[in-house]
CSV table of C-alpha atoms in Angstrom, one decimal:
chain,number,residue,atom,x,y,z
A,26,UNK,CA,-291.3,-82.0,64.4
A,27,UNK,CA,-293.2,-80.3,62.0
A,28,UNK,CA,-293.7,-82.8,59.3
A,29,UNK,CA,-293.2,-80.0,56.0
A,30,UNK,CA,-289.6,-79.7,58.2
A,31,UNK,CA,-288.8,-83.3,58.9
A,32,UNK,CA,-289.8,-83.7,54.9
A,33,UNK,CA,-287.4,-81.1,53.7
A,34,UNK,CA,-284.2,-82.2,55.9
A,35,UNK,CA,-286.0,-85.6,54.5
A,36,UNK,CA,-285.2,-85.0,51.3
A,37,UNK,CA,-281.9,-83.1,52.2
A,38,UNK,CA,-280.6,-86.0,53.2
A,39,UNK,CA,-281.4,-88.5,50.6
A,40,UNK,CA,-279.7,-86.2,48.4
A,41,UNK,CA,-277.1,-88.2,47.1
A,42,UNK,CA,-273.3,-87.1,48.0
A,43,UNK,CA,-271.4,-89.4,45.7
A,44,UNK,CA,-271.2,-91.5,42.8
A,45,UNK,CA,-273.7,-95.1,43.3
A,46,UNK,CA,-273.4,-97.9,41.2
A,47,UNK,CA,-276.4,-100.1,39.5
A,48,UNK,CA,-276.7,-103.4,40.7
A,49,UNK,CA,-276.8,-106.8,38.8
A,50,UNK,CA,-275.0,-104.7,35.8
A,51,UNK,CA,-271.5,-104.8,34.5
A,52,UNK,CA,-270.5,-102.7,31.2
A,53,UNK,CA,-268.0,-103.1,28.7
A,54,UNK,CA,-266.3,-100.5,27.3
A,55,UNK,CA,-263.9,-101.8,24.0
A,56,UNK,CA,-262.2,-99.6,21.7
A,57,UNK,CA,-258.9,-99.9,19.5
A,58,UNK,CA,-255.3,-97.8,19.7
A,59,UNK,CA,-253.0,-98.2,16.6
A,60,UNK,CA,-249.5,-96.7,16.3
A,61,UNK,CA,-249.4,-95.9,12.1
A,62,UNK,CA,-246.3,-97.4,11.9
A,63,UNK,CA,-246.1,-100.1,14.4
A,64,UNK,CA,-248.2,-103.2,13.7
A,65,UNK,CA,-247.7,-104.4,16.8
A,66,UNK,CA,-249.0,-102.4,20.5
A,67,UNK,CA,-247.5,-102.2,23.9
A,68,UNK,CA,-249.0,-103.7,26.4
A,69,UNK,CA,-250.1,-100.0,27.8
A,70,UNK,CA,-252.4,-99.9,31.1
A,71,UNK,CA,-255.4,-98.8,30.4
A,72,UNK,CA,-258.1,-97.4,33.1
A,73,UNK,CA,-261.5,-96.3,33.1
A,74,UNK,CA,-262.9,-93.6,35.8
A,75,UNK,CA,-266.8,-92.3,36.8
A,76,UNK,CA,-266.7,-88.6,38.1
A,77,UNK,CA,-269.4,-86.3,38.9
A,78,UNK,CA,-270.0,-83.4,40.8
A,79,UNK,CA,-271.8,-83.5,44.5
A,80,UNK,CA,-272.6,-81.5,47.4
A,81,UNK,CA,-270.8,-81.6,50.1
A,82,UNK,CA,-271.4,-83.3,53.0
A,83,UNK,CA,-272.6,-80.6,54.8
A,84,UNK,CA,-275.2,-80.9,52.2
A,85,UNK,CA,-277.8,-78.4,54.6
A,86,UNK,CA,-276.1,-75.5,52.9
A,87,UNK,CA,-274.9,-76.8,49.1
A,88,UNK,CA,-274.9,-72.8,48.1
A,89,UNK,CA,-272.4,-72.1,50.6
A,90,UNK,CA,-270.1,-74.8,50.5
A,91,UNK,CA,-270.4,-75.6,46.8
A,92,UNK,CA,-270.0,-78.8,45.1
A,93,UNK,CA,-267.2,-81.9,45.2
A,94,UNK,CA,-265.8,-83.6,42.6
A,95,UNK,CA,-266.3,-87.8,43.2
A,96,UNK,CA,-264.3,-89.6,40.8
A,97,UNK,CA,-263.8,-93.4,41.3
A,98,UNK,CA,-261.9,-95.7,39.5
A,99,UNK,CA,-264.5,-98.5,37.8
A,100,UNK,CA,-262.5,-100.8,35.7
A,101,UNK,CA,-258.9,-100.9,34.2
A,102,UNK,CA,-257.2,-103.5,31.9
A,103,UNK,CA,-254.1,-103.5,29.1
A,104,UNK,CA,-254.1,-103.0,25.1
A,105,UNK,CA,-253.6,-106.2,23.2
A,106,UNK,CA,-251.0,-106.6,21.1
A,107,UNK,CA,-253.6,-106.0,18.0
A,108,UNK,CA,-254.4,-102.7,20.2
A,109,UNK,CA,-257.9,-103.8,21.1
A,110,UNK,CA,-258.9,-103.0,24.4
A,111,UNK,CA,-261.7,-104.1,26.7
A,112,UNK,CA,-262.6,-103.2,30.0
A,113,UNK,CA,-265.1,-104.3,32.1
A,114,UNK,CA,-266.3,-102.2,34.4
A,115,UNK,CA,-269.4,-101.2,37.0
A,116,UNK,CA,-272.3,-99.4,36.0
A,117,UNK,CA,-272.3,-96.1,37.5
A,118,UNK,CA,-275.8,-94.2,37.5
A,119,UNK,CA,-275.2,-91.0,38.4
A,120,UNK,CA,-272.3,-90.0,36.7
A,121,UNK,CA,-271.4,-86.6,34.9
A,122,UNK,CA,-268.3,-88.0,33.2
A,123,UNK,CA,-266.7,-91.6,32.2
A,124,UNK,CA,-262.6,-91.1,31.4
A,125,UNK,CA,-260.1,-93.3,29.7
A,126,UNK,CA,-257.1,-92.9,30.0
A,127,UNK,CA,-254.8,-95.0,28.4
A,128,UNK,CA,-251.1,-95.2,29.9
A,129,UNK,CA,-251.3,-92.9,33.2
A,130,UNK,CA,-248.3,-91.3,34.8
A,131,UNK,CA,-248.2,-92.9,37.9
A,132,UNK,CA,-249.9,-96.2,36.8
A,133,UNK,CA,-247.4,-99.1,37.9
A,134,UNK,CA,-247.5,-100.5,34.4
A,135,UNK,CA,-246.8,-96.8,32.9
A,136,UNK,CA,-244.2,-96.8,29.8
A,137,UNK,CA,-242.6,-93.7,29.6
A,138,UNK,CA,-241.9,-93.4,26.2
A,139,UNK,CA,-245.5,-93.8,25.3
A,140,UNK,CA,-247.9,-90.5,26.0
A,141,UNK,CA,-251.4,-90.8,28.2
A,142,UNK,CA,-254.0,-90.3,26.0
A,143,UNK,CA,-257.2,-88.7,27.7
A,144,UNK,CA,-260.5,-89.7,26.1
A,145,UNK,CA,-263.4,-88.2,28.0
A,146,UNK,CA,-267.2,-88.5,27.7
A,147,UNK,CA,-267.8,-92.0,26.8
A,148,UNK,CA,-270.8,-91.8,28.3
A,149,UNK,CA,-271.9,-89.9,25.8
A,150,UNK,CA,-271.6,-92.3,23.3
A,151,UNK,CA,-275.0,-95.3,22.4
A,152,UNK,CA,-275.3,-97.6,25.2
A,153,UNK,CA,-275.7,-100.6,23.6
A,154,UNK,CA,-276.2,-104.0,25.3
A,155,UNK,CA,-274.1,-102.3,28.0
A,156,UNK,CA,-271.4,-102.0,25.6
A,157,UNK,CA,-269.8,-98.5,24.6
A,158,UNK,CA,-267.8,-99.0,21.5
A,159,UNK,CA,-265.2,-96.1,21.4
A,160,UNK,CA,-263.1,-94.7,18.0
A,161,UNK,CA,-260.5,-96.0,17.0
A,162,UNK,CA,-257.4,-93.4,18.2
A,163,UNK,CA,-254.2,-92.8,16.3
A,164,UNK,CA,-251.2,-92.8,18.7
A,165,UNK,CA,-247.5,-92.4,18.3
A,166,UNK,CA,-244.2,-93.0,19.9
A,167,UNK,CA,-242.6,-89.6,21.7
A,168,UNK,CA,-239.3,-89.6,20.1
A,169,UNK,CA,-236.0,-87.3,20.9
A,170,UNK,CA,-236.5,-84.6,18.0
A,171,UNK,CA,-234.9,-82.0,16.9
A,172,UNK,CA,-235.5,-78.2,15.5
A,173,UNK,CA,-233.3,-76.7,13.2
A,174,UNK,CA,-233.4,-73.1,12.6
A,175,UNK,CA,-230.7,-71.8,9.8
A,176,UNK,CA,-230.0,-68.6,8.8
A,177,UNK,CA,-230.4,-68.0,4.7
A,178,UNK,CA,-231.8,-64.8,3.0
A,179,UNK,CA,-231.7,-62.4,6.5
A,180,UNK,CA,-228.0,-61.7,7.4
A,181,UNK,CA,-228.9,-59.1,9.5
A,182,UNK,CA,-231.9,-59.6,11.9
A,183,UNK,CA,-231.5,-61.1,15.3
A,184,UNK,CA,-234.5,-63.6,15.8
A,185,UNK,CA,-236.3,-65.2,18.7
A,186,UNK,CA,-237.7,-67.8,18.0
A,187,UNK,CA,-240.2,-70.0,20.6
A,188,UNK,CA,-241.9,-73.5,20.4
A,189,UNK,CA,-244.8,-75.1,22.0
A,190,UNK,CA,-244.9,-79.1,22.2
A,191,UNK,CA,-246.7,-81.6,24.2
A,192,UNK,CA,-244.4,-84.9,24.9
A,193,UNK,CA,-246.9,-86.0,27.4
A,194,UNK,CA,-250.7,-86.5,26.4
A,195,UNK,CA,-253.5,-86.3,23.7
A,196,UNK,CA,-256.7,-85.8,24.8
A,197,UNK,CA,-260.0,-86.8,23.0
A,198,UNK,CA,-263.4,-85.3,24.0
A,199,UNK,CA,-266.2,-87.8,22.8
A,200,UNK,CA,-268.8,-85.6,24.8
A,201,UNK,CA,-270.4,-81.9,24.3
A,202,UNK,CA,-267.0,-80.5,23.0
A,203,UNK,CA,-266.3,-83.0,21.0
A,204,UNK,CA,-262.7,-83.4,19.3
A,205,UNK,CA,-259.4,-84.4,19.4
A,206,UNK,CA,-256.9,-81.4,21.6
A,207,UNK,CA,-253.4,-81.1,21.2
A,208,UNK,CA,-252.7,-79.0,24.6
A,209,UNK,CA,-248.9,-77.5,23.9
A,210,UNK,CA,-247.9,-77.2,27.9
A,211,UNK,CA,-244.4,-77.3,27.2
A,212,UNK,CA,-242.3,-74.8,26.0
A,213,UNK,CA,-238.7,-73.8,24.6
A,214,UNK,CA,-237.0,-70.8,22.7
A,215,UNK,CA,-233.6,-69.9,21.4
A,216,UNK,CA,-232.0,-66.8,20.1
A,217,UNK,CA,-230.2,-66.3,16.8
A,218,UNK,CA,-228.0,-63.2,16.5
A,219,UNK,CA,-226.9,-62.0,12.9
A,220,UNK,CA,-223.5,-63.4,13.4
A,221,UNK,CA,-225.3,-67.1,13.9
A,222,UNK,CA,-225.8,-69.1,11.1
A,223,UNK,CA,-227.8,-71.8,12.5
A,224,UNK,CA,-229.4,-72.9,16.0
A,225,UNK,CA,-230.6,-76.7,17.0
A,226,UNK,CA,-233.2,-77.4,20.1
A,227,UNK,CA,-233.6,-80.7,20.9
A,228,UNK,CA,-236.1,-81.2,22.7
A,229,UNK,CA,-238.7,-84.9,23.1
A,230,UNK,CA,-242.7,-84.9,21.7
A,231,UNK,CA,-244.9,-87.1,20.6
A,232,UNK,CA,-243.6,-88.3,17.0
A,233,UNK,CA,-245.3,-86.3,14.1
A,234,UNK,CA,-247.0,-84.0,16.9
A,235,UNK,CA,-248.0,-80.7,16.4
A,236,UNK,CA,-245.3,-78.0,17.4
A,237,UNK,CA,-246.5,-74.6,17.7
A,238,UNK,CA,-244.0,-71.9,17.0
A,239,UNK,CA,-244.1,-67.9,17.0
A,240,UNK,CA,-241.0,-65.5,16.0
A,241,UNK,CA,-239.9,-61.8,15.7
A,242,UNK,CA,-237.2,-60.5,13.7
A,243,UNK,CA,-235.8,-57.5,15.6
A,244,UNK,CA,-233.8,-55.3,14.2
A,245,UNK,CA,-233.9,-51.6,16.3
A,246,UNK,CA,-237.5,-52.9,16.7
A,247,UNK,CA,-239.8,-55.6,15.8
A,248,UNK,CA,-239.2,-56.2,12.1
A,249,UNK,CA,-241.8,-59.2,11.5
A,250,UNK,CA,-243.2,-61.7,14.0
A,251,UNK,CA,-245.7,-64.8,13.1
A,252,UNK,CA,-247.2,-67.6,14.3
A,253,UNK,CA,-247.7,-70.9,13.2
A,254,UNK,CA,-247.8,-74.5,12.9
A,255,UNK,CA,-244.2,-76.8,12.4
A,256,UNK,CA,-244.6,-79.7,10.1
A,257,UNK,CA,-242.8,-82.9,11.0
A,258,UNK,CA,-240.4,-83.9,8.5
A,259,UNK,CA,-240.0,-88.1,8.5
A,260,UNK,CA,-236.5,-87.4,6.3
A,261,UNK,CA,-234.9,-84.9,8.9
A,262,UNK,CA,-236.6,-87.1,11.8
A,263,UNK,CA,-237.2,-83.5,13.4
A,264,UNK,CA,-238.9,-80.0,12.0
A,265,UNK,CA,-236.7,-76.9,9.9
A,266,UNK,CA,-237.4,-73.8,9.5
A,267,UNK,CA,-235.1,-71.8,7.1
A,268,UNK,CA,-235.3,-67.2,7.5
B,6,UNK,CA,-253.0,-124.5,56.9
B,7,UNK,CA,-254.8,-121.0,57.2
B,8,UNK,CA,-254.4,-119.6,60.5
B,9,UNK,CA,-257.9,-118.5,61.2
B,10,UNK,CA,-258.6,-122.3,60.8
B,11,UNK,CA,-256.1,-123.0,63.0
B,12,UNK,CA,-257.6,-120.2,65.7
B,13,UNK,CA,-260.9,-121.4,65.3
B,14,UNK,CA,-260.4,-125.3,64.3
B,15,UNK,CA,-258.6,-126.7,67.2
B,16,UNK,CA,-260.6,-125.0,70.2
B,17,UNK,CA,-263.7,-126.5,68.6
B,18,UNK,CA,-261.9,-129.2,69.1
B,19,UNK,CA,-261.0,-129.1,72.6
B,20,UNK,CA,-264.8,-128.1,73.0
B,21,UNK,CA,-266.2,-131.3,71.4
B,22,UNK,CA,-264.1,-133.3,73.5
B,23,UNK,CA,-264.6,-131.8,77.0
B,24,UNK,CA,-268.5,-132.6,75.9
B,25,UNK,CA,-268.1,-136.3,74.9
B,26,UNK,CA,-265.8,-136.3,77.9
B,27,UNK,CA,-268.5,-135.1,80.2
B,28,UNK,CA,-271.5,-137.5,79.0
B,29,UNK,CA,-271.4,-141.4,80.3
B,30,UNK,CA,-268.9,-143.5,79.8
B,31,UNK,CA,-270.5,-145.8,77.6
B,32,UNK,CA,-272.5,-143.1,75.5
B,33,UNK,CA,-276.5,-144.6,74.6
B,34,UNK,CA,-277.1,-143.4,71.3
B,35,UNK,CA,-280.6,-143.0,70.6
B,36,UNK,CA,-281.7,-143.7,66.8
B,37,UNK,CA,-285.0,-142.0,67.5
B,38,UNK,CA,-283.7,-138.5,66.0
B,39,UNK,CA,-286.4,-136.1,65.3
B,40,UNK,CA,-283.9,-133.5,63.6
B,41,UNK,CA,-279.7,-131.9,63.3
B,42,UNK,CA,-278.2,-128.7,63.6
B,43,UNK,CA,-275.1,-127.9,61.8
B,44,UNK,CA,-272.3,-125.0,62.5
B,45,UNK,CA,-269.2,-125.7,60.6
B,46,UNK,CA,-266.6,-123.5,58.9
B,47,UNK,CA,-265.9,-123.3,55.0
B,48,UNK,CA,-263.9,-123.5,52.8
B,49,UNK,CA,-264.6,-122.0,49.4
B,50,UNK,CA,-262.9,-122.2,45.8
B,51,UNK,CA,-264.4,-121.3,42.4
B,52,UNK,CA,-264.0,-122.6,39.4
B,53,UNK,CA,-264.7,-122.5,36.1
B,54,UNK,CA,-264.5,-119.5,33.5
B,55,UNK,CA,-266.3,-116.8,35.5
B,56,UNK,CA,-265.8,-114.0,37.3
B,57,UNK,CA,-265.2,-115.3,40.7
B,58,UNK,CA,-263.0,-117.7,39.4
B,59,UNK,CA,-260.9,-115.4,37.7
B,60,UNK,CA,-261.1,-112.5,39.6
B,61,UNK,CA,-261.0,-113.1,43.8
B,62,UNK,CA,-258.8,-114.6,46.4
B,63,UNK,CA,-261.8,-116.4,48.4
B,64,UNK,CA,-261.4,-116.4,52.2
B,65,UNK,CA,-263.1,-118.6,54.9
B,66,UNK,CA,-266.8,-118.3,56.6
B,67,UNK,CA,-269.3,-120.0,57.6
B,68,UNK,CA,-272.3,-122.6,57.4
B,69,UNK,CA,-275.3,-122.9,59.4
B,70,UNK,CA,-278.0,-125.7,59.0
B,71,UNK,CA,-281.2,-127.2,60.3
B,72,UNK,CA,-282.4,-130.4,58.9
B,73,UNK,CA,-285.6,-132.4,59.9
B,74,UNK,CA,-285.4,-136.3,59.7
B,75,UNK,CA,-288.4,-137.6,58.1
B,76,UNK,CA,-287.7,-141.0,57.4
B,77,UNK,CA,-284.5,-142.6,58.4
B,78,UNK,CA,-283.6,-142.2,55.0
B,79,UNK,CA,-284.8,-138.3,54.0
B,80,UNK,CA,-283.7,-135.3,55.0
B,81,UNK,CA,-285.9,-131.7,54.8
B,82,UNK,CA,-283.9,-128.5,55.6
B,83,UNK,CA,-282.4,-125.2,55.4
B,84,UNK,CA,-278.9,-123.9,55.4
B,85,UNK,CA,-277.2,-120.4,55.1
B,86,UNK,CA,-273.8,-119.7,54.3
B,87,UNK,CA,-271.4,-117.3,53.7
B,88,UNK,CA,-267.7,-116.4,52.8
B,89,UNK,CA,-265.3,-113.3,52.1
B,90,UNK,CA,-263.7,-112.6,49.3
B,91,UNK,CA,-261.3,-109.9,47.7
B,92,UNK,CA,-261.0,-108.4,44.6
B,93,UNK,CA,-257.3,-109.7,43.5
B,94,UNK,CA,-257.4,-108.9,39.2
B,95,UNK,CA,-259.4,-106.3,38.4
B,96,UNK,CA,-259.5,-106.9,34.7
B,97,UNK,CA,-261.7,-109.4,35.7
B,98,UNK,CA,-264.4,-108.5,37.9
B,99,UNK,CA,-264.3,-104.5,37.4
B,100,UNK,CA,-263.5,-101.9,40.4
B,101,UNK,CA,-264.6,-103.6,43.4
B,102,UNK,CA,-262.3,-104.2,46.4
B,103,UNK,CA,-264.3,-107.3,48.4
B,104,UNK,CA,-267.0,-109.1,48.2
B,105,UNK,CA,-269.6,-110.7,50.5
B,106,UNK,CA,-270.9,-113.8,48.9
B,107,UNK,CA,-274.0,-115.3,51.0
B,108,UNK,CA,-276.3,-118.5,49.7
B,109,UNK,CA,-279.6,-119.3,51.5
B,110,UNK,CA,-281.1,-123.1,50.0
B,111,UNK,CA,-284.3,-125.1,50.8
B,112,UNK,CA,-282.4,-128.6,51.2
B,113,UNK,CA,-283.3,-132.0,50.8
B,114,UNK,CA,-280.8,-135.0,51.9
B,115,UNK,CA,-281.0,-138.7,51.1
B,116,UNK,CA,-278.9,-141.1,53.4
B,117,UNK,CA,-276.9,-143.2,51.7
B,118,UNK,CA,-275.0,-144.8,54.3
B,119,UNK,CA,-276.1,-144.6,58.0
B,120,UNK,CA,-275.4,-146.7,61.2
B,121,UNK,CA,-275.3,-145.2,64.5
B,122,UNK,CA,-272.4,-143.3,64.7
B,123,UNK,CA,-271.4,-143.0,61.2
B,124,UNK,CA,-273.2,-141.2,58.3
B,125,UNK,CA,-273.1,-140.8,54.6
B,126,UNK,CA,-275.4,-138.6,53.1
B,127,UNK,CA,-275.4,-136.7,49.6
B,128,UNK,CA,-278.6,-133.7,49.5
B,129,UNK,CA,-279.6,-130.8,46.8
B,130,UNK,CA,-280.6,-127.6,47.4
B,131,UNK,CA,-282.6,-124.8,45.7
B,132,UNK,CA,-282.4,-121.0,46.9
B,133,UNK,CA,-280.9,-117.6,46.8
B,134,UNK,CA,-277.3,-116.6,46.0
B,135,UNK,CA,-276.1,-113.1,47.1
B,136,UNK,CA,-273.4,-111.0,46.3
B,137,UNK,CA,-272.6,-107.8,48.3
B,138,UNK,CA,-270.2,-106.0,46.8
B,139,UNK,CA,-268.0,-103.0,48.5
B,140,UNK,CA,-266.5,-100.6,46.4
B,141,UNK,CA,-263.9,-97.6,47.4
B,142,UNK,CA,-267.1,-95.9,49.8
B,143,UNK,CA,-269.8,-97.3,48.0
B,144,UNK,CA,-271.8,-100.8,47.8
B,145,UNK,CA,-273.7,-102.5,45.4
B,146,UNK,CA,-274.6,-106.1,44.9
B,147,UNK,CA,-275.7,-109.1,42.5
B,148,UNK,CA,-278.1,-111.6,43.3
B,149,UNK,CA,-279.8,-114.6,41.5
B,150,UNK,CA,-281.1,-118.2,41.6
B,151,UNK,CA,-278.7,-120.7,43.5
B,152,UNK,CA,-278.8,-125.0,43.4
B,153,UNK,CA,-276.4,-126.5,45.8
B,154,UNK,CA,-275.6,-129.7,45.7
B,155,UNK,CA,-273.6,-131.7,48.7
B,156,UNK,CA,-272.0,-134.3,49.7
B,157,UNK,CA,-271.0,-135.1,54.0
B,158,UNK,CA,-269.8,-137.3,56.5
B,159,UNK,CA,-271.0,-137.2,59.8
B,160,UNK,CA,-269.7,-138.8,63.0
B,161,UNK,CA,-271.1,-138.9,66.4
B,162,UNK,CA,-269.4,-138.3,69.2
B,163,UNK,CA,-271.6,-139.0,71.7
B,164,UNK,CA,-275.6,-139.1,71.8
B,165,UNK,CA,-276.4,-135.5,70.8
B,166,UNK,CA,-273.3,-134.6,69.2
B,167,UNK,CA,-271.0,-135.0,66.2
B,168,UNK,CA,-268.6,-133.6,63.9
B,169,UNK,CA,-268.8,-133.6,60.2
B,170,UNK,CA,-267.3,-132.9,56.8
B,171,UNK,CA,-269.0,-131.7,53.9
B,172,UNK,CA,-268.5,-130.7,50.2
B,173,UNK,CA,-270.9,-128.0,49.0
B,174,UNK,CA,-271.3,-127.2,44.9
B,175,UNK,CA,-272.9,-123.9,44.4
B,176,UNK,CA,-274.3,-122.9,40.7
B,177,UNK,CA,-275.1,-119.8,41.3
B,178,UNK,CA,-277.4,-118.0,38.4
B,179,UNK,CA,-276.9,-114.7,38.9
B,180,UNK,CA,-279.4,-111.5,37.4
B,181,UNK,CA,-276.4,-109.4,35.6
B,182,UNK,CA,-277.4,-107.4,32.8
B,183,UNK,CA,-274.2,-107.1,30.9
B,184,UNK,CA,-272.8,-107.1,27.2
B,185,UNK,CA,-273.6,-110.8,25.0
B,186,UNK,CA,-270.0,-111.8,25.2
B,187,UNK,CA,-269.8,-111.8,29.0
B,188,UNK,CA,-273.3,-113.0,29.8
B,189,UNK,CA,-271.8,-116.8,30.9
B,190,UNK,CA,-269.4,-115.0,32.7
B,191,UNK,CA,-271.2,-113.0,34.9
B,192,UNK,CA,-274.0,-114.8,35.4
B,193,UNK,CA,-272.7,-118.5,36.2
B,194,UNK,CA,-270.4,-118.8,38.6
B,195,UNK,CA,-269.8,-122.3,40.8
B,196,UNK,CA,-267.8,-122.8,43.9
B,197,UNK,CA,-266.8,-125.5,45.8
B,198,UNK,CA,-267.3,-125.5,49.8
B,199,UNK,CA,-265.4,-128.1,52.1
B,200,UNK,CA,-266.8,-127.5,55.5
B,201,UNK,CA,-266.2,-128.9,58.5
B,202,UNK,CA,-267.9,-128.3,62.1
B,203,UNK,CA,-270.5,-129.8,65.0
B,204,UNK,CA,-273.8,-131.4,64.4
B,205,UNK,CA,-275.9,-131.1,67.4
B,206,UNK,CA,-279.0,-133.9,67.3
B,207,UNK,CA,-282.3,-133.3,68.6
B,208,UNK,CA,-284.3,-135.7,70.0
């Protein structure tokens, strides 16, 4: 074969399809999860994944069929009481991505009135004697709330009124986007029609988590509409809004 | 009693004693023995506060060894070994599902009882330790500086062949780069070995 040919499929096929590990190398990653109002933590699972994207492998033609996503799991533990964690895991060396995430649905240890929280791109952080030493991450309790909308000043609009809440999960990116998200992927709206004087939705979320709400005032046509944040009131245990 | 040992232990058996049973009668044994070879099948359990301690469920394997008789006394060698085990708390060892652990020692023995048919001897050995580690579809592995040190019992059955029993200590210093608060426990780990198999003399 001609040897620029046998070089290239060669190379082709030391190409490497999934995530590799180091040898003789062991990291530990250690970080700390504190309720505000809980001294004490839950013993919540908490895992540690590698991912990164490969060819596929029929790796002759990567342009045609595009890249895989390799994600492994490379260590897992529990919080401490104190909320401490450590988790020792493998090394991986060719990684795109490492993810914790603390409390998965579908973990067996999974506590279901606890959220997941999502913190991504530790490997972003100093490598330090094979140590990564995440934040520290505020997490609460989801709680059954409540939404009270009573009607005050406007006797004679009809209003819809729509939330949007995450009961679920917090996500932390530690890497190029850095930041703490609150996605909102749950929803739920209520009408209030002039004769109404007041309207409740119950609905679970994470305690003192952000609820996004938008309205419109109709009255023969949109008489004002708005968007914004709910603040969580500790006395009400639950958010008001007053129209 | 683990079945495997059971499979493999009691046709080894019936073996050895279909061999005695086909030599003399009155067996010669012949003290002129220029060397041994040694097949028997281990044992293991770790201990200790390290990660094979803490982290595996250790399953059987094997032993090979070759030793040259010097002096009545001394003993020159080599032995291999090796043993299965899997990956039974993760929060110990990190994501890997089983492990291939595999020693390779220059030995030295020192008899410290010895008649004809019975034998005490104690030895040390200095070598290799390896760890082979299989992940979900991946491998990677940890190796390092090993020092066995043993203890057996030896019987003969007949002139150029015996059974015996023997306790292995490995202290295995392995070459694991990890954070100053698990150093120890990565990179010392010690297992016990009870092995027991066929000697086969040579003359």
């Amino acid at each position: 074969m001609n040897r620029t040919v046998f070089t290239f499929f060669l190379g082709l096929l030391l190409i490497s399809c999934e995530l590799t590990y180091e040898d003789n190398r062991r990291l530990l990653l250690r970080g700390n999860i504190n309720d505000p109002e809980e001294s004490t933590m839950p013993d919540l699972p908490v895992e540690v994944y590698a991912s990164g994207h490969f060819i596929t492998p029929l790796f002759f033609f990567p342009f045609v069929n595009g890249t895989k996503e390799d994600v492994d799991l490379i260590g897992a533990s529990k919080l401490y009481p104190d909320g401490t964690y450590k988790i020792v895991t493998i090394s991986p060396e060719n990684e795109s991505n490492i993810l914790v995430i603390v409390n998965r649905q579908g973990n067996e240890d999974y506590k279901n009135d606890w959220p997941s929280l999502f913190i991504s791109g530790a490997n972003y952080l100093p490598l330090e004697d094979s140590t990564y030493d995440l934040p520290q991450v505020e997490l609460d309790k989801i709680i059954q709330t409540k939404l009270t909308i009573t009607r005050q000043t406007n006797l004679t609009d009809t209003l819809y009124f729509n939330i949007n809440y995450n009961s679920s999960y917090k996500e932390l990116d530690l890497g190029e986007a850095k930041g703490l998200y609150h996605p909102l992927p749950e929803y739920s709206s209520t009408i209030l029609d002039p004769d109404e004087d007041e309207a409740v939705i119950t609905f679970k979320n994470i305690k003192s988590g952000t609820v996004r709400a938008s309205y419109q005032l109709v009255n023969k046509g949109i008489v004002d509409e708005k968007i914004f944040e709910m603040e969580f009131d500790q006395e009400q245990n639950g958010y008001e809004f007053k129209f | 009693m683990n079945s495997s040992f059971r499979n493999w232990f009691w046709p080894l058996l019936c073996f050895c004693s279909m061999l005695v049973r086909g030599q003399k009668e009155k067996p010669v044994f012949d003290d002129d023995i220029l060397g041994e070879i040694g097949v028997s099948y281990v044992l293991p359990q770790a201990w200790g506060d390290n990660f094979v301690s803490k982290g595996y469920d250790l399953k059987n394997g094997l032993n090979v060894e070759g030793l040259v008789l010097i002096t009545k006394k001394w003993q020159v060698g080599a032995q291999y070994g090796y043993f299965k085990g899997n990956v039974t708390n993760i929060d110990a060892v990190g994501a890997i599902l089983s492990s291939r652990i595999t020693h390779i020692h220059a030995v030295g023995g020192y008899s410290i009882l010895g008649t004809t048919k019975f034998g005490i001897r104690t030895g040390l050995g200095i070598g290799y330790a390896k760890y082979n580690h299989k992940q979900s579809t991946t491998k990677l592995m940890d190796d390092g500086f090993s020092i066995a040190t043993n203890v057996s019992f030896s019987y003969r059955l007949g002139n150029s062949m015996g059974i015996y029993a023997k306790l292995d200590h490995y202290w295995d210093f392995l070459s694991i780069d990890t954070a100053p608060e698990l150093t120890d426990y990565f990179r010392r780990t010690q297992i016990f070995a009870l092995s027991i198999g066929i000697k086969f003399y040579v003359f």
